[in-house]
Amino acid sequence: MIKYVKGDATEPIGDGNKIIAHICNTEGKWGRGFVLAVSKRWKEPEIEYRKMSNRSLGNVQFVKVGDNIIVANMIAQKGILSNDNKIPISYGALRICLAEVNDRAYKSGASIHAPMFGAGLSGGDWKIIEQIIKQVMSVPVTIYIFDK
């Protein structure tokens, strides 16, 4: 069950606990895409990501940023987008990450909030990513389409 809304995923709608999920890379690079909005709103996710000792594909780092908001730094991108790395997303790693995020959300009664991750700087295909979300997630998911 995916709900699409126009808005900013760093300002999740609704009541209750929320997990904001997004994709990070294995290289420790943080500075383009959705992470800029995350850093503008909270400093902790970037600080913790940069301190992360194991950025292996499939790992998830949960960072509490408010009373009922956690940011999930999902390591599902090998390297960064370049001429030599046109599709850095790892769908397998994304599936593993989303399963862990879903488990955490289920146990804490949280909903998932996210941008259309993986289809921009990760080079992925949103139709594939959407199918993975539908297959893995058992909690409510809201995808935010940023409207400038």
mmCIF file of C-alpha atoms in Angstrom:
data_model
loop_
_atom_site.group_PDB
_atom_site.id
_atom_site.type_symbol
_atom_site.label_atom_id
_atom_site.label_comp_id
_atom_site.label_asym_id
_atom_site.label_seq_id
_atom_site.Cartn_x
_atom_site.Cartn_y
_atom_site.Cartn_z
ATOM 1 C CA MET A 1 0.000 0.000 0.000
ATOM 2 C CA ILE A 2 1.754 3.074 -1.341
ATOM 3 C CA LYS A 3 0.271 6.534 -1.112
ATOM 4 C CA TYR A 4 1.715 9.265 -3.345
ATOM 5 C CA VAL A 5 1.565 12.898 -2.236
ATOM 6 C CA LYS A 6 3.091 16.165 -3.362
ATOM 7 C CA GLY A 7 5.377 17.530 -0.699
ATOM 8 C CA ASP A 8 8.641 17.222 1.162
ATOM 9 C CA ALA A 9 9.530 13.886 2.769
ATOM 10 C CA THR A 10 11.407 15.742 5.523
ATOM 11 C CA GLU A 11 7.998 17.025 6.648
ATOM 12 C CA PRO A 12 6.075 13.734 6.913
ATOM 13 C CA ILE A 13 2.308 13.956 7.218
ATOM 14 C CA GLY A 14 0.044 12.125 9.623
ATOM 15 C CA ASP A 15 0.155 11.099 13.249
ATOM 16 C CA GLY A 16 2.276 8.588 15.099
ATOM 17 C CA ASN A 17 5.794 7.286 14.666
ATOM 18 C CA LYS A 18 7.442 7.851 11.296
ATOM 19 C CA ILE A 19 10.530 6.510 9.567
ATOM 20 C CA ILE A 20 11.961 8.568 6.720
ATOM 21 C CA ALA A 21 13.796 6.168 4.418
ATOM 22 C CA HIS A 22 16.335 7.155 1.787
ATOM 23 C CA ILE A 23 19.262 5.635 -0.085
ATOM 24 C CA CYS A 24 22.901 6.284 0.776
ATOM 25 C CA ASN A 25 26.042 5.102 -0.992
ATOM 26 C CA THR A 26 28.912 2.878 0.086
ATOM 27 C CA GLU A 27 31.503 5.625 -0.454
ATOM 28 C CA GLY A 28 30.612 7.998 2.369
ATOM 29 C CA LYS A 29 29.571 10.707 -0.082
ATOM 30 C CA TRP A 30 26.755 12.951 1.140
ATOM 31 C CA GLY A 31 26.051 16.125 -0.770
ATOM 32 C CA ARG A 32 23.602 15.699 -3.648
ATOM 33 C CA GLY A 33 19.917 14.889 -3.944
ATOM 34 C CA PHE A 34 17.545 14.247 -1.041
ATOM 35 C CA VAL A 35 20.336 14.270 1.560
ATOM 36 C CA LEU A 36 20.609 18.037 1.116
ATOM 37 C CA ALA A 37 17.030 18.417 2.358
ATOM 38 C CA VAL A 38 17.738 16.012 5.227
ATOM 39 C CA SER A 39 20.838 17.986 6.284
ATOM 40 C CA LYS A 40 18.995 21.286 6.026
ATOM 41 C CA ARG A 41 16.413 20.021 8.495
ATOM 42 C CA TRP A 42 18.565 17.827 10.789
ATOM 43 C CA LYS A 43 22.331 17.483 11.251
ATOM 44 C CA GLU A 44 22.346 14.059 12.954
ATOM 45 C CA PRO A 45 21.706 11.799 9.912
ATOM 46 C CA GLU A 46 24.733 13.153 8.040
ATOM 47 C CA ILE A 47 26.953 13.140 11.131
ATOM 48 C CA GLU A 48 26.056 9.539 11.922
ATOM 49 C CA TYR A 49 26.416 8.422 8.295
ATOM 50 C CA ARG A 50 29.891 9.919 8.073
ATOM 51 C CA LYS A 51 30.847 8.110 11.319
ATOM 52 C CA MET A 52 29.361 4.821 10.086
ATOM 53 C CA SER A 53 32.047 2.141 10.232
ATOM 54 C CA ASN A 54 30.339 -0.378 7.934
ATOM 55 C CA ARG A 55 28.764 1.041 4.794
ATOM 56 C CA SER A 56 28.278 -2.364 3.175
ATOM 57 C CA LEU A 57 25.355 -2.844 0.822
ATOM 58 C CA GLY A 58 22.237 -3.883 2.721
ATOM 59 C CA ASN A 59 23.088 -2.118 5.975
ATOM 60 C CA VAL A 60 20.648 0.349 7.520
ATOM 61 C CA GLN A 61 21.482 3.018 10.045
ATOM 62 C CA PHE A 62 18.566 4.398 12.090
ATOM 63 C CA VAL A 63 18.997 7.949 13.395
ATOM 64 C CA LYS A 64 16.452 9.476 15.772
ATOM 65 C CA VAL A 65 15.797 13.115 14.848
ATOM 66 C CA GLY A 66 12.644 13.889 16.835
ATOM 67 C CA ASP A 67 10.203 12.491 19.361
ATOM 68 C CA ASN A 68 8.471 10.390 16.720
ATOM 69 C CA ILE A 69 10.757 10.642 13.660
ATOM 70 C CA ILE A 70 13.657 8.380 12.687
ATOM 71 C CA VAL A 71 15.731 8.715 9.521
ATOM 72 C CA ALA A 72 16.807 5.420 7.942
ATOM 73 C CA ASN A 73 20.089 5.717 6.022
ATOM 74 C CA MET A 74 19.800 2.681 3.712
ATOM 75 C CA ILE A 75 23.046 1.574 2.072
ATOM 76 C CA ALA A 76 21.693 0.442 -1.289
ATOM 77 C CA GLN A 77 23.944 2.267 -3.738
ATOM 78 C CA LYS A 78 27.424 1.002 -4.686
ATOM 79 C CA GLY A 79 29.572 4.036 -5.348
ATOM 80 C CA ILE A 80 28.166 7.104 -7.040
ATOM 81 C CA LEU A 81 26.649 7.844 -10.427
ATOM 82 C CA SER A 82 29.345 8.359 -13.063
ATOM 83 C CA ASN A 83 30.181 7.487 -16.672
ATOM 84 C CA ASP A 84 31.685 4.235 -15.387
ATOM 85 C CA ASN A 85 28.847 3.562 -12.929
ATOM 86 C CA LYS A 86 25.595 4.417 -14.703
ATOM 87 C CA ILE A 87 23.337 2.390 -12.393
ATOM 88 C CA PRO A 88 24.856 2.368 -8.889
ATOM 89 C CA ILE A 89 21.673 1.197 -7.152
ATOM 90 C CA SER A 90 21.628 -2.382 -5.907
ATOM 91 C CA TYR A 91 18.068 -3.692 -6.038
ATOM 92 C CA GLY A 92 19.057 -6.671 -3.902
ATOM 93 C CA ALA A 93 20.536 -4.412 -1.219
ATOM 94 C CA LEU A 94 17.460 -2.178 -1.396
ATOM 95 C CA ARG A 95 15.227 -5.195 -0.793
ATOM 96 C CA ILE A 96 17.323 -6.150 2.278
ATOM 97 C CA CYS A 97 17.269 -2.574 3.594
ATOM 98 C CA LEU A 98 13.526 -2.180 3.100
ATOM 99 C CA ALA A 99 12.868 -5.456 4.908
ATOM 100 C CA GLU A 100 14.809 -4.161 7.916
ATOM 101 C CA VAL A 101 13.053 -0.776 7.793
ATOM 102 C CA ASN A 102 9.682 -2.540 7.530
ATOM 103 C CA ASP A 103 10.509 -4.740 10.533
ATOM 104 C CA ARG A 104 11.481 -1.711 12.616
ATOM 105 C CA ALA A 105 8.352 0.171 11.523
ATOM 106 C CA TYR A 106 6.087 -2.793 12.244
ATOM 107 C CA LYS A 107 7.516 -3.285 15.735
ATOM 108 C CA SER A 108 7.227 0.423 16.612
ATOM 109 C CA GLY A 109 3.883 1.088 14.923
ATOM 110 C CA ALA A 110 5.518 3.516 12.489
ATOM 111 C CA SER A 111 4.663 4.482 8.954
ATOM 112 C CA ILE A 112 7.292 4.874 6.224
ATOM 113 C CA HIS A 113 7.882 8.174 4.429
ATOM 114 C CA ALA A 114 10.288 8.663 1.544
ATOM 115 C CA PRO A 115 11.112 10.541 -1.623
ATOM 116 C CA MET A 116 11.088 8.556 -4.885
ATOM 117 C CA PHE A 117 14.442 7.124 -3.840
ATOM 118 C CA GLY A 118 16.710 5.227 -6.171
ATOM 119 C CA ALA A 119 15.354 6.665 -9.412
ATOM 120 C CA GLY A 120 17.536 9.787 -9.532
ATOM 121 C CA LEU A 121 21.207 9.800 -8.579
ATOM 122 C CA SER A 122 21.109 6.034 -8.007
ATOM 123 C CA GLY A 123 20.171 5.434 -11.632
ATOM 124 C CA GLY A 124 17.358 3.017 -10.854
ATOM 125 C CA ASP A 125 14.018 2.364 -12.484
ATOM 126 C CA TRP A 126 11.107 3.551 -10.320
ATOM 127 C CA LYS A 127 8.815 0.791 -11.661
ATOM 128 C CA ILE A 128 11.236 -1.831 -10.301
ATOM 129 C CA ILE A 129 11.689 0.043 -7.011
ATOM 130 C CA GLU A 130 7.922 0.432 -6.602
ATOM 131 C CA GLN A 131 7.473 -3.324 -7.084
ATOM 132 C CA ILE A 132 10.120 -4.043 -4.433
ATOM 133 C CA ILE A 133 8.324 -1.706 -2.016
ATOM 134 C CA LYS A 134 4.994 -3.451 -2.704
ATOM 135 C CA GLN A 135 6.557 -6.892 -2.209
ATOM 136 C CA VAL A 136 8.492 -6.084 0.984
ATOM 137 C CA MET A 137 6.515 -3.509 2.932
ATOM 138 C CA SER A 138 3.616 -4.431 5.185
ATOM 139 C CA VAL A 139 3.218 -1.009 6.825
ATOM 140 C CA PRO A 140 1.799 2.190 5.291
ATOM 141 C CA VAL A 141 4.226 3.885 2.873
ATOM 142 C CA THR A 142 3.932 7.485 1.716
ATOM 143 C CA ILE A 143 6.069 8.567 -1.245
ATOM 144 C CA TYR A 144 6.598 12.303 -1.598
ATOM 145 C CA ILE A 145 6.865 13.959 -4.977
ATOM 146 C CA PHE A 146 8.715 17.195 -4.409
ATOM 147 C CA ASP A 147 6.893 20.099 -6.030
ATOM 148 C CA LYS A 148 9.278 23.039 -6.306
#
